[in-house]
């Protein structure tokens, strides 16, 4: 059932969907006083809610995944944070109150910014006109409490593994493999502190047929060691057992996006493949210096989230955490969903307790391809990241226009030339840069104006010649009639 996000009579539409001030407004704005209730537009699951702070542009938002019920995702922007009534994982029903109007983030006044995203959702899908979607929508009903999402049974198509350091010295990874684990990620170092168990763990894991990789705990240089020193230590620990590496980003001192990039660049300079970053949600979204960066520039995402952190075997813990259907497989850390999920830290493995356990949705061959950048798996699973897909879409929009049909295919509507020229001129007047399409449009406009000016000048010159010729003729006639005229 389609339900309106606000009750009739509590709002006015203050801005529509479409081009606005040289940009594209991807939603519908409902102006209303702070505290006005807002409602779920359909049955679905909360992707992000009360636990998410500092959303770029919006300040706070509520993100609903309603793909199963209506094939849409919904974004509620600028909501009052302390009025948000739902959190990630809650199930909501159409017409249920989920929060209240706010004025947070980049806002010109209290309002709800409401977006509609088609399949497969905000990541990978395309935004749509909310006004069309809400035509004939039912009015929201009463307030109900969010229902906790049930724990689903894990499906097939995954493998489990561990990450270890010298804290697990003496653990038999051969025994771990016999217990059903398929991969091991082994620490090389913490800052410049060497992990002396790295090579013994690596030999043990690989002799058992496990897929392997390394990880380094990245320290902020202000903690006492430079990035170059840390990477040199890590590479030295690996020695002749150099393996692809994950960048462990969780130091209490925080890291900037530049720090993470420098770690990646320095490892690659030393011949070590960087797979991506390891982190957990509050750290990446709250401890990265300068604000939450996108994760795609650093590779893939290995996400840690323990929930209630149950104990038991790796398989038991994975099932308790939701298995392959856990909502955290869809969590967009830095605008990218994880490929690896650390779902607990209290599992029992090979006689050891309190072991970190991880899951990969795929086969051992596919995981090896992920770690090593190879393409040996029968079925290629390394799809473009969500942010890469978004960048391709934006690039295509630049060349063919932003219109799409119901299948999400470009309609090749092109761009309004005069509008592009105006946007380009306004940007330049405000000291801003131009997109490629805007530069082309402005260049064509200048060329057209120059050609028009040249044509007018040529016509004026012809008129001048004609006038001079006529004047000469008149003088000649006058001279013939009066010989004294020279």
CSV table of C-alpha atoms in Angstrom, one decimal:
chain,number,residue,atom,x,y,z
A,1,UNK,CA,0.0,0.0,0.0
A,2,UNK,CA,1.3,3.5,-0.9
A,3,UNK,CA,1.0,5.9,2.0
A,4,UNK,CA,1.8,9.6,2.1
A,5,UNK,CA,4.8,10.6,4.3
A,6,UNK,CA,2.8,13.4,5.9
A,7,UNK,CA,-0.8,14.0,6.9
A,8,UNK,CA,-2.9,16.3,4.7
A,9,UNK,CA,-3.2,19.8,6.1
A,10,UNK,CA,0.1,19.6,8.0
A,11,UNK,CA,2.4,20.8,5.2
A,12,UNK,CA,2.8,22.7,2.0
A,13,UNK,CA,4.9,21.6,-1.0
A,14,UNK,CA,7.8,24.1,-1.0
A,15,UNK,CA,10.0,22.6,-3.8
A,16,UNK,CA,9.4,20.1,-6.5
A,17,UNK,CA,11.4,17.4,-8.2
A,18,UNK,CA,13.7,18.6,-11.0
A,19,UNK,CA,16.2,21.2,-12.1
A,20,UNK,CA,16.7,24.0,-9.5
A,21,UNK,CA,19.4,26.7,-9.4
A,22,UNK,CA,21.7,24.9,-11.7
A,23,UNK,CA,21.4,21.5,-9.9
A,24,UNK,CA,18.9,18.7,-9.9
A,25,UNK,CA,16.6,18.4,-6.9
A,26,UNK,CA,16.1,14.7,-6.4
A,27,UNK,CA,13.2,14.9,-4.1
A,28,UNK,CA,10.0,16.7,-3.0
A,29,UNK,CA,10.1,19.2,-0.1
A,30,UNK,CA,7.2,19.5,2.4
A,31,UNK,CA,7.5,22.7,4.5
A,32,UNK,CA,6.1,22.2,8.0
A,33,UNK,CA,6.9,23.3,11.6
A,34,UNK,CA,9.6,21.4,13.5
A,35,UNK,CA,8.0,18.4,15.2
A,36,UNK,CA,5.4,17.7,12.6
A,37,UNK,CA,5.0,13.9,12.4
A,38,UNK,CA,6.3,12.0,9.4
A,39,UNK,CA,5.3,8.4,8.4
A,40,UNK,CA,6.5,5.3,6.6
A,41,UNK,CA,5.4,5.4,3.0
A,42,UNK,CA,5.3,1.6,2.8
A,43,UNK,CA,6.1,-1.6,4.6
A,44,UNK,CA,9.9,-2.1,4.9
A,45,UNK,CA,13.1,-2.2,6.9
A,46,UNK,CA,15.1,0.7,8.3
A,47,UNK,CA,18.5,0.9,6.7
A,48,UNK,CA,19.6,3.9,8.8
A,49,UNK,CA,17.9,5.8,11.4
A,50,UNK,CA,18.5,7.1,14.9
A,51,UNK,CA,22.0,5.6,15.1
A,52,UNK,CA,23.2,7.6,12.1
A,53,UNK,CA,24.6,11.1,12.7
A,54,UNK,CA,26.0,13.8,10.4
A,55,UNK,CA,24.6,12.7,7.1
A,56,UNK,CA,26.2,14.9,4.3
A,57,UNK,CA,23.7,17.6,3.3
A,58,UNK,CA,20.8,16.2,5.4
A,59,UNK,CA,22.3,16.4,8.9
A,60,UNK,CA,20.0,13.5,9.9
A,61,UNK,CA,17.9,11.2,7.8
A,62,UNK,CA,15.7,8.0,7.8
A,63,UNK,CA,16.4,5.5,5.0
A,64,UNK,CA,13.7,2.9,4.4
A,65,UNK,CA,14.2,-0.2,2.2
A,66,UNK,CA,10.7,-1.1,0.9
A,67,UNK,CA,11.9,-3.2,-2.1
A,68,UNK,CA,9.9,-6.3,-1.0
A,69,UNK,CA,6.6,-4.4,-0.6
A,70,UNK,CA,6.7,-1.7,-3.3
A,71,UNK,CA,10.1,-2.0,-5.1
A,72,UNK,CA,11.3,1.4,-3.7
A,73,UNK,CA,13.7,2.9,-1.2
A,74,UNK,CA,12.6,6.1,0.6
A,75,UNK,CA,14.8,8.9,2.0
A,76,UNK,CA,13.5,11.3,4.7
A,77,UNK,CA,16.0,14.2,5.0
A,78,UNK,CA,16.6,17.0,7.5
A,79,UNK,CA,14.6,15.2,10.1
A,80,UNK,CA,15.0,16.2,13.8
A,81,UNK,CA,17.5,13.7,15.1
A,82,UNK,CA,16.1,13.4,18.7
A,83,UNK,CA,12.7,12.8,17.1
A,84,UNK,CA,13.7,9.8,15.1
A,85,UNK,CA,11.7,6.8,16.3
A,86,UNK,CA,13.4,4.0,14.4
A,87,UNK,CA,16.8,2.4,14.1
A,88,UNK,CA,18.6,0.2,11.6
A,89,UNK,CA,17.0,-3.2,11.3
A,90,UNK,CA,13.5,-2.2,12.6
A,91,UNK,CA,10.6,-3.3,10.5
A,92,UNK,CA,8.0,-0.6,9.8
A,93,UNK,CA,4.5,-0.6,8.4
A,94,UNK,CA,2.9,1.8,5.9
A,95,UNK,CA,1.4,4.7,7.8
A,96,UNK,CA,3.5,4.2,11.0
A,97,UNK,CA,5.1,7.3,12.5
A,98,UNK,CA,8.9,7.1,12.2
A,99,UNK,CA,10.0,10.6,13.2
A,100,UNK,CA,9.3,14.4,13.0
A,101,UNK,CA,10.1,17.3,10.7
A,102,UNK,CA,13.4,19.1,11.5
A,103,UNK,CA,15.7,21.7,10.1
A,104,UNK,CA,19.1,19.9,10.2
A,105,UNK,CA,21.9,20.0,7.7
A,106,UNK,CA,21.9,22.3,4.7
A,107,UNK,CA,18.4,23.5,5.1
A,108,UNK,CA,16.8,26.9,4.4
A,109,UNK,CA,13.9,26.2,6.9
A,110,UNK,CA,12.0,23.4,8.6
A,111,UNK,CA,10.8,20.9,6.0
A,112,UNK,CA,10.9,17.2,5.1
A,113,UNK,CA,12.9,16.3,2.0
A,114,UNK,CA,11.4,13.1,0.6
A,115,UNK,CA,13.1,11.0,-2.1
A,116,UNK,CA,11.9,7.8,-4.0
A,117,UNK,CA,14.5,5.4,-5.4
A,118,UNK,CA,13.7,2.5,-7.8
A,119,UNK,CA,15.1,-1.0,-7.8
A,120,UNK,CA,17.5,-2.1,-6.4
A,121,UNK,CA,17.4,1.0,-4.1
A,122,UNK,CA,19.4,4.1,-3.3
A,123,UNK,CA,22.6,2.2,-4.1
A,124,UNK,CA,22.4,1.2,-7.7
A,125,UNK,CA,18.9,2.5,-8.5
A,126,UNK,CA,17.7,5.8,-9.9
A,127,UNK,CA,15.7,8.5,-8.1
A,128,UNK,CA,12.1,9.1,-9.3
A,129,UNK,CA,9.6,11.9,-9.0
A,130,UNK,CA,7.9,11.5,-5.6
A,131,UNK,CA,4.8,13.5,-6.8
A,132,UNK,CA,4.0,10.9,-9.4
A,133,UNK,CA,4.5,8.1,-6.9
A,134,UNK,CA,2.3,9.7,-4.3
A,135,UNK,CA,-0.7,10.3,-6.6
A,136,UNK,CA,-3.6,8.6,-4.9
A,137,UNK,CA,-1.6,7.7,-1.8
A,138,UNK,CA,-3.5,6.8,1.4
A,139,UNK,CA,-3.3,9.1,4.4
A,140,UNK,CA,-1.1,7.8,7.2
A,141,UNK,CA,-2.7,6.2,10.2
A,142,UNK,CA,-1.8,6.0,13.9
A,143,UNK,CA,1.4,5.5,15.8
A,144,UNK,CA,2.8,2.0,16.2
A,145,UNK,CA,6.0,0.8,17.7
A,146,UNK,CA,8.7,-0.6,15.4
A,147,UNK,CA,8.8,-4.4,15.2
A,148,UNK,CA,12.3,-5.9,15.6
A,149,UNK,CA,13.4,-7.8,12.5
A,150,UNK,CA,13.3,-11.5,13.0
A,151,UNK,CA,16.5,-13.5,12.8
A,152,UNK,CA,16.4,-15.3,9.4
A,153,UNK,CA,17.9,-18.7,8.8
A,154,UNK,CA,21.3,-18.3,6.9
A,155,UNK,CA,21.2,-19.5,3.4
A,156,UNK,CA,23.9,-21.4,1.5
A,157,UNK,CA,26.5,-19.7,-0.6
A,158,UNK,CA,29.0,-18.5,2.0
A,159,UNK,CA,32.3,-19.5,3.6
A,160,UNK,CA,33.6,-18.6,7.1
A,161,UNK,CA,37.0,-17.7,8.3
A,162,UNK,CA,39.0,-16.1,11.1
A,163,UNK,CA,41.4,-13.2,11.6
A,164,UNK,CA,44.3,-13.8,14.0
A,165,UNK,CA,47.3,-12.3,15.6
A,166,UNK,CA,49.8,-13.3,18.3
A,167,UNK,CA,46.9,-13.3,20.8
A,168,UNK,CA,46.0,-16.6,19.1
A,169,UNK,CA,49.5,-18.0,19.1
A,170,UNK,CA,49.3,-21.8,19.3
A,171,UNK,CA,46.0,-22.0,17.6
A,172,UNK,CA,46.0,-24.8,15.0
A,173,UNK,CA,44.6,-23.3,11.8
A,174,UNK,CA,44.7,-26.8,10.3
A,175,UNK,CA,42.2,-27.8,13.0
A,176,UNK,CA,40.2,-24.7,12.3
A,177,UNK,CA,40.1,-25.8,8.6
A,178,UNK,CA,38.9,-29.2,9.7
A,179,UNK,CA,36.1,-27.5,11.6
A,180,UNK,CA,34.8,-25.9,8.4
A,181,UNK,CA,36.7,-22.6,8.2
A,182,UNK,CA,38.0,-21.6,4.7
A,183,UNK,CA,40.1,-18.5,5.1
A,184,UNK,CA,42.4,-16.7,7.6
A,185,UNK,CA,43.5,-13.0,7.7
A,186,UNK,CA,46.6,-12.6,9.7
A,187,UNK,CA,48.0,-9.5,11.3
A,188,UNK,CA,51.5,-8.2,10.4
A,189,UNK,CA,51.8,-5.3,12.7
A,190,UNK,CA,50.2,-2.6,14.9
A,191,UNK,CA,51.8,0.7,14.1
A,192,UNK,CA,55.5,-0.3,14.2
A,193,UNK,CA,54.9,-3.1,16.7
A,194,UNK,CA,55.7,-6.4,14.9
A,195,UNK,CA,53.4,-9.4,15.2
A,196,UNK,CA,55.8,-12.2,15.7
A,197,UNK,CA,53.2,-15.0,15.0
A,198,UNK,CA,52.5,-13.8,11.4
A,199,UNK,CA,54.7,-16.2,9.5
A,200,UNK,CA,53.8,-19.3,11.6
A,201,UNK,CA,50.1,-18.5,11.3
A,202,UNK,CA,50.5,-18.0,7.6
A,203,UNK,CA,52.3,-21.3,7.0
A,204,UNK,CA,49.8,-23.2,9.1
A,205,UNK,CA,46.8,-21.7,7.3
A,206,UNK,CA,48.2,-22.2,3.8
A,207,UNK,CA,49.3,-25.8,4.5
A,208,UNK,CA,45.6,-26.4,5.5
A,209,UNK,CA,44.4,-25.0,2.1
A,210,UNK,CA,43.0,-21.8,3.5
A,211,UNK,CA,42.7,-18.7,1.5
A,212,UNK,CA,44.9,-16.1,3.2
A,213,UNK,CA,45.5,-12.4,3.4
A,214,UNK,CA,47.2,-10.0,5.9
A,215,UNK,CA,46.1,-6.9,7.8
A,216,UNK,CA,47.9,-4.0,9.4
A,217,UNK,CA,46.5,-1.9,12.3
A,218,UNK,CA,46.9,1.7,11.0
A,219,UNK,CA,48.1,4.2,13.6
A,220,UNK,CA,47.7,8.0,13.3
A,221,UNK,CA,51.3,9.5,12.8
A,222,UNK,CA,50.7,11.7,15.8
A,223,UNK,CA,50.7,8.5,17.9
A,224,UNK,CA,54.5,8.3,17.3
A,225,UNK,CA,55.3,6.6,14.1
A,226,UNK,CA,55.1,7.7,10.5
A,227,UNK,CA,53.1,5.9,7.8
A,228,UNK,CA,56.3,5.0,6.0
A,229,UNK,CA,57.7,3.5,9.2
A,230,UNK,CA,54.6,1.5,9.8
A,231,UNK,CA,54.4,0.1,6.2
A,232,UNK,CA,58.1,-0.7,6.3
A,233,UNK,CA,57.6,-2.7,9.5
A,234,UNK,CA,54.6,-4.6,8.0
A,235,UNK,CA,56.5,-5.5,4.8
A,236,UNK,CA,59.5,-6.6,6.9
A,237,UNK,CA,57.3,-8.9,9.0
A,238,UNK,CA,55.9,-10.5,5.9
A,239,UNK,CA,59.4,-11.2,4.5
A,240,UNK,CA,59.1,-13.8,1.8
A,241,UNK,CA,55.5,-14.4,2.7
A,242,UNK,CA,54.2,-11.2,1.2
A,243,UNK,CA,50.4,-11.3,0.9
A,244,UNK,CA,47.6,-8.9,-0.1
A,245,UNK,CA,46.7,-6.7,2.9
A,246,UNK,CA,43.7,-5.0,4.5
A,247,UNK,CA,44.0,-1.6,6.2
A,248,UNK,CA,42.6,-1.9,9.7
A,249,UNK,CA,41.1,1.5,10.5
A,250,UNK,CA,40.0,1.8,14.1
A,251,UNK,CA,42.7,3.6,16.1
A,252,UNK,CA,41.2,5.8,18.8
A,253,UNK,CA,43.3,8.7,17.5
A,254,UNK,CA,41.3,8.7,14.3
A,255,UNK,CA,42.6,8.8,10.7
A,256,UNK,CA,42.0,11.3,7.9
A,257,UNK,CA,41.1,10.2,4.3
A,258,UNK,CA,44.6,11.4,3.4
A,259,UNK,CA,46.2,9.1,6.0
A,260,UNK,CA,44.3,6.1,4.6
A,261,UNK,CA,45.3,7.0,1.0
A,262,UNK,CA,49.0,7.4,2.1
A,263,UNK,CA,48.9,3.9,3.7
A,264,UNK,CA,47.5,2.5,0.5
A,265,UNK,CA,50.0,4.3,-1.7
A,266,UNK,CA,52.9,3.3,0.4
A,267,UNK,CA,52.0,-0.4,0.5
A,268,UNK,CA,51.5,-0.5,-3.2
A,269,UNK,CA,54.8,1.3,-3.8
A,270,UNK,CA,56.4,-1.6,-1.9
A,271,UNK,CA,54.6,-4.2,-4.1
A,272,UNK,CA,51.8,-5.1,-1.7
A,273,UNK,CA,48.2,-5.3,-3.1
A,274,UNK,CA,45.8,-3.4,-0.9
A,275,UNK,CA,42.4,-5.1,-0.8
A,276,UNK,CA,40.5,-2.4,1.0
A,277,UNK,CA,39.7,-1.1,4.5
A,278,UNK,CA,38.5,-2.8,7.7
A,279,UNK,CA,36.4,-0.7,10.0
A,280,UNK,CA,33.2,-0.5,12.0
A,281,UNK,CA,30.3,1.9,11.6
A,282,UNK,CA,30.7,4.3,14.5
A,283,UNK,CA,34.4,4.7,13.8
A,284,UNK,CA,34.2,5.3,10.0
A,285,UNK,CA,31.3,7.6,10.3
A,286,UNK,CA,32.5,9.4,13.5
A,287,UNK,CA,36.2,9.1,13.9
A,288,UNK,CA,37.5,9.8,10.4
A,289,UNK,CA,39.1,13.3,10.6
A,290,UNK,CA,37.3,15.7,8.3
A,291,UNK,CA,34.1,13.7,8.1
A,292,UNK,CA,33.1,10.4,6.7
A,293,UNK,CA,34.9,9.7,3.3
A,294,UNK,CA,33.8,7.3,0.6
A,295,UNK,CA,35.4,3.9,0.8
A,296,UNK,CA,35.7,3.1,-2.9
A,297,UNK,CA,39.1,4.9,-3.4
A,298,UNK,CA,40.7,2.5,-1.0
A,299,UNK,CA,39.3,-0.7,-2.4
A,300,UNK,CA,36.6,-3.0,-0.8
A,301,UNK,CA,35.0,-2.9,2.6
A,302,UNK,CA,35.4,-5.4,5.4
A,303,UNK,CA,32.8,-4.4,7.9
A,304,UNK,CA,32.8,-5.3,11.6
A,305,UNK,CA,29.5,-5.4,13.6
A,306,UNK,CA,29.0,-7.8,16.5
A,307,UNK,CA,25.5,-7.0,17.7
A,308,UNK,CA,24.9,-8.9,21.0
A,309,UNK,CA,28.2,-10.8,20.2
A,310,UNK,CA,27.0,-14.3,21.0
A,311,UNK,CA,29.4,-17.2,21.6
A,312,UNK,CA,29.4,-20.6,20.0
A,313,UNK,CA,30.9,-22.1,16.8
A,314,UNK,CA,31.4,-19.8,13.9
A,315,UNK,CA,28.4,-21.3,12.1
A,316,UNK,CA,26.2,-21.0,15.1
A,317,UNK,CA,27.2,-17.4,15.6
A,318,UNK,CA,26.7,-16.6,11.9
A,319,UNK,CA,23.2,-18.0,12.1
A,320,UNK,CA,22.4,-16.0,15.2
A,321,UNK,CA,23.5,-12.8,13.5
A,322,UNK,CA,21.2,-13.4,10.5
A,323,UNK,CA,23.6,-15.3,8.2
A,324,UNK,CA,23.6,-14.2,4.6
A,325,UNK,CA,20.4,-12.2,5.2
A,326,UNK,CA,22.0,-10.0,7.9
A,327,UNK,CA,21.1,-6.4,7.2
A,328,UNK,CA,24.8,-5.5,7.6
A,329,UNK,CA,25.6,-7.1,4.3
A,330,UNK,CA,23.7,-4.1,2.9
A,331,UNK,CA,25.1,-1.4,5.1
A,332,UNK,CA,26.6,1.3,2.9
A,333,UNK,CA,29.8,2.2,4.8
A,334,UNK,CA,31.2,5.2,3.0
A,335,UNK,CA,28.7,4.5,0.2
A,336,UNK,CA,29.8,0.9,-0.4
A,337,UNK,CA,28.4,-2.4,0.8
A,338,UNK,CA,30.8,-4.8,2.4
A,339,UNK,CA,32.3,-7.8,0.7
A,340,UNK,CA,33.5,-9.3,4.0
A,341,UNK,CA,31.6,-9.3,7.3
A,342,UNK,CA,33.2,-9.7,10.8
A,343,UNK,CA,30.1,-10.8,12.6
A,344,UNK,CA,31.5,-11.7,16.0
A,345,UNK,CA,34.5,-11.8,18.4
A,346,UNK,CA,33.6,-14.5,20.8
A,347,UNK,CA,33.5,-17.6,18.6
A,348,UNK,CA,35.0,-20.9,19.7
A,349,UNK,CA,37.6,-22.1,17.2
A,350,UNK,CA,40.2,-24.9,17.5
A,351,UNK,CA,39.9,-25.0,21.2
A,352,UNK,CA,40.3,-21.2,21.6
A,353,UNK,CA,37.6,-18.9,22.8
A,354,UNK,CA,36.9,-15.2,22.0
A,355,UNK,CA,38.0,-15.6,18.3
A,356,UNK,CA,37.1,-13.0,15.6
A,357,UNK,CA,35.0,-14.7,12.9
A,358,UNK,CA,34.2,-13.5,9.4
A,359,UNK,CA,31.9,-14.4,6.5
A,360,UNK,CA,32.2,-14.1,2.7
A,361,UNK,CA,29.2,-14.7,0.5
A,362,UNK,CA,30.7,-16.8,-2.3
A,363,UNK,CA,33.2,-19.6,-2.9
A,364,UNK,CA,36.9,-20.0,-1.9
A,365,UNK,CA,37.9,-19.3,-5.6
A,366,UNK,CA,35.8,-16.1,-5.6
A,367,UNK,CA,37.4,-15.0,-2.3
A,368,UNK,CA,40.9,-15.7,-3.7
A,369,UNK,CA,40.0,-13.6,-6.7
A,370,UNK,CA,38.9,-10.8,-4.3
A,371,UNK,CA,42.1,-11.0,-2.2
A,372,UNK,CA,44.6,-11.4,-5.1
A,373,UNK,CA,42.9,-9.6,-7.9
A,374,UNK,CA,42.8,-12.7,-10.1
A,375,UNK,CA,39.9,-14.0,-12.2
A,376,UNK,CA,40.0,-17.8,-11.7
A,377,UNK,CA,36.5,-18.4,-10.3
A,378,UNK,CA,34.0,-19.9,-12.7
A,379,UNK,CA,31.5,-17.3,-12.0
A,380,UNK,CA,32.8,-13.7,-11.7
A,381,UNK,CA,31.4,-12.1,-8.6
A,382,UNK,CA,33.5,-9.0,-8.4
A,383,UNK,CA,30.8,-6.6,-9.7
A,384,UNK,CA,31.4,-2.9,-9.9
A,385,UNK,CA,31.1,-1.2,-6.5
A,386,UNK,CA,27.9,0.8,-5.9
A,387,UNK,CA,29.9,4.1,-6.0
A,388,UNK,CA,31.4,3.0,-9.4
A,389,UNK,CA,28.0,2.3,-10.8
A,390,UNK,CA,26.8,5.7,-9.6
A,391,UNK,CA,29.8,7.4,-11.2
A,392,UNK,CA,29.1,5.6,-14.5
A,393,UNK,CA,25.5,6.7,-14.3
A,394,UNK,CA,26.5,10.3,-13.7
A,395,UNK,CA,29.0,10.2,-16.6
A,396,UNK,CA,26.3,8.8,-18.9
A,397,UNK,CA,23.8,11.5,-17.7
A,398,UNK,CA,26.4,14.1,-18.7
A,399,UNK,CA,26.4,12.9,-22.3
A,400,UNK,CA,22.9,11.8,-23.0
A,401,UNK,CA,20.8,13.7,-20.4
A,402,UNK,CA,19.3,12.5,-17.1
A,403,UNK,CA,16.0,11.0,-18.3
A,404,UNK,CA,15.4,7.3,-18.0
A,405,UNK,CA,12.5,5.0,-19.0
A,406,UNK,CA,10.7,2.5,-16.6
A,407,UNK,CA,13.5,0.0,-17.2
A,408,UNK,CA,16.2,2.5,-16.0
A,409,UNK,CA,17.6,2.9,-19.6
A,410,UNK,CA,18.6,6.3,-20.9
A,411,UNK,CA,16.0,8.1,-23.0
A,412,UNK,CA,18.6,10.3,-24.7
A,413,UNK,CA,16.5,13.4,-24.2
A,414,UNK,CA,19.6,15.5,-24.2
A,415,UNK,CA,20.0,18.8,-22.3
A,416,UNK,CA,18.3,22.2,-22.6
A,417,UNK,CA,21.1,24.2,-24.3
A,418,UNK,CA,20.0,27.6,-23.0
A,419,UNK,CA,19.7,26.3,-19.4
A,420,UNK,CA,23.2,24.7,-19.6
A,421,UNK,CA,24.7,28.0,-20.8
A,422,UNK,CA,23.0,29.9,-18.0
A,423,UNK,CA,24.2,27.4,-15.4
A,424,UNK,CA,27.8,27.6,-16.8
A,425,UNK,CA,27.8,31.4,-16.7
A,426,UNK,CA,26.3,31.6,-13.2
A,427,UNK,CA,29.0,29.1,-12.0
A,428,UNK,CA,31.8,31.1,-13.5
A,429,UNK,CA,30.4,34.3,-12.0
A,430,UNK,CA,30.5,32.6,-8.6
A,431,UNK,CA,34.1,31.3,-9.0
A,432,UNK,CA,33.0,27.7,-9.5
A,433,UNK,CA,34.2,25.1,-12.0
A,434,UNK,CA,32.3,23.6,-14.9
A,435,UNK,CA,31.4,20.1,-16.0
A,436,UNK,CA,32.5,18.9,-19.4
A,437,UNK,CA,29.0,19.3,-20.8
A,438,UNK,CA,28.8,22.8,-19.4
A,439,UNK,CA,32.1,23.8,-20.9
A,440,UNK,CA,31.1,22.5,-24.3
A,441,UNK,CA,27.7,24.3,-24.1
A,442,UNK,CA,29.4,27.6,-23.1
A,443,UNK,CA,32.0,27.2,-25.9
A,444,UNK,CA,29.3,26.5,-28.5
A,445,UNK,CA,27.4,29.5,-27.3
A,446,UNK,CA,30.4,31.8,-27.5
A,447,UNK,CA,31.1,30.4,-31.0
A,448,UNK,CA,27.5,31.1,-32.1
A,449,UNK,CA,27.7,34.6,-30.7
A,450,UNK,CA,31.0,35.3,-32.5
A,451,UNK,CA,29.6,33.9,-35.8
A,452,UNK,CA,26.5,36.1,-35.3
A,453,UNK,CA,28.6,39.1,-34.6
A,454,UNK,CA,30.8,38.4,-37.7
A,455,UNK,CA,27.7,38.1,-39.8
A,456,UNK,CA,26.3,41.4,-38.5
A,457,UNK,CA,29.7,43.1,-39.1
A,458,UNK,CA,29.9,41.7,-42.7
A,459,UNK,CA,26.4,43.0,-43.4
A,460,UNK,CA,27.2,46.4,-41.9
A,461,UNK,CA,30.4,46.5,-44.1
A,462,UNK,CA,28.4,45.7,-47.2
A,463,UNK,CA,25.9,48.4,-46.3
A,464,UNK,CA,28.9,50.9,-45.8
A,465,UNK,CA,30.3,49.9,-49.2
A,466,UNK,CA,26.9,50.4,-50.9
A,467,UNK,CA,26.6,53.8,-49.2
A,468,UNK,CA,30.1,54.9,-50.3
A,469,UNK,CA,29.3,53.7,-53.9
A,470,UNK,CA,26.0,55.6,-53.9
A,471,UNK,CA,27.8,58.7,-52.6
A,472,UNK,CA,30.4,58.4,-55.3
A,473,UNK,CA,27.7,58.1,-57.9
A,474,UNK,CA,26.0,61.2,-56.6
A,475,UNK,CA,29.2,63.1,-56.6
A,476,UNK,CA,29.9,62.0,-60.2
A,477,UNK,CA,26.4,63.1,-61.3
A,478,UNK,CA,26.8,66.4,-59.6
A,479,UNK,CA,30.2,66.9,-61.3
A,480,UNK,CA,28.7,66.2,-64.7
A,481,UNK,CA,25.9,68.7,-64.1
A,482,UNK,CA,28.3,71.4,-62.8
A,483,UNK,CA,31.9,71.4,-64.2
A,484,UNK,CA,33.1,73.6,-61.3
A,485,UNK,CA,32.4,70.8,-58.8
A,486,UNK,CA,35.5,68.8,-58.2
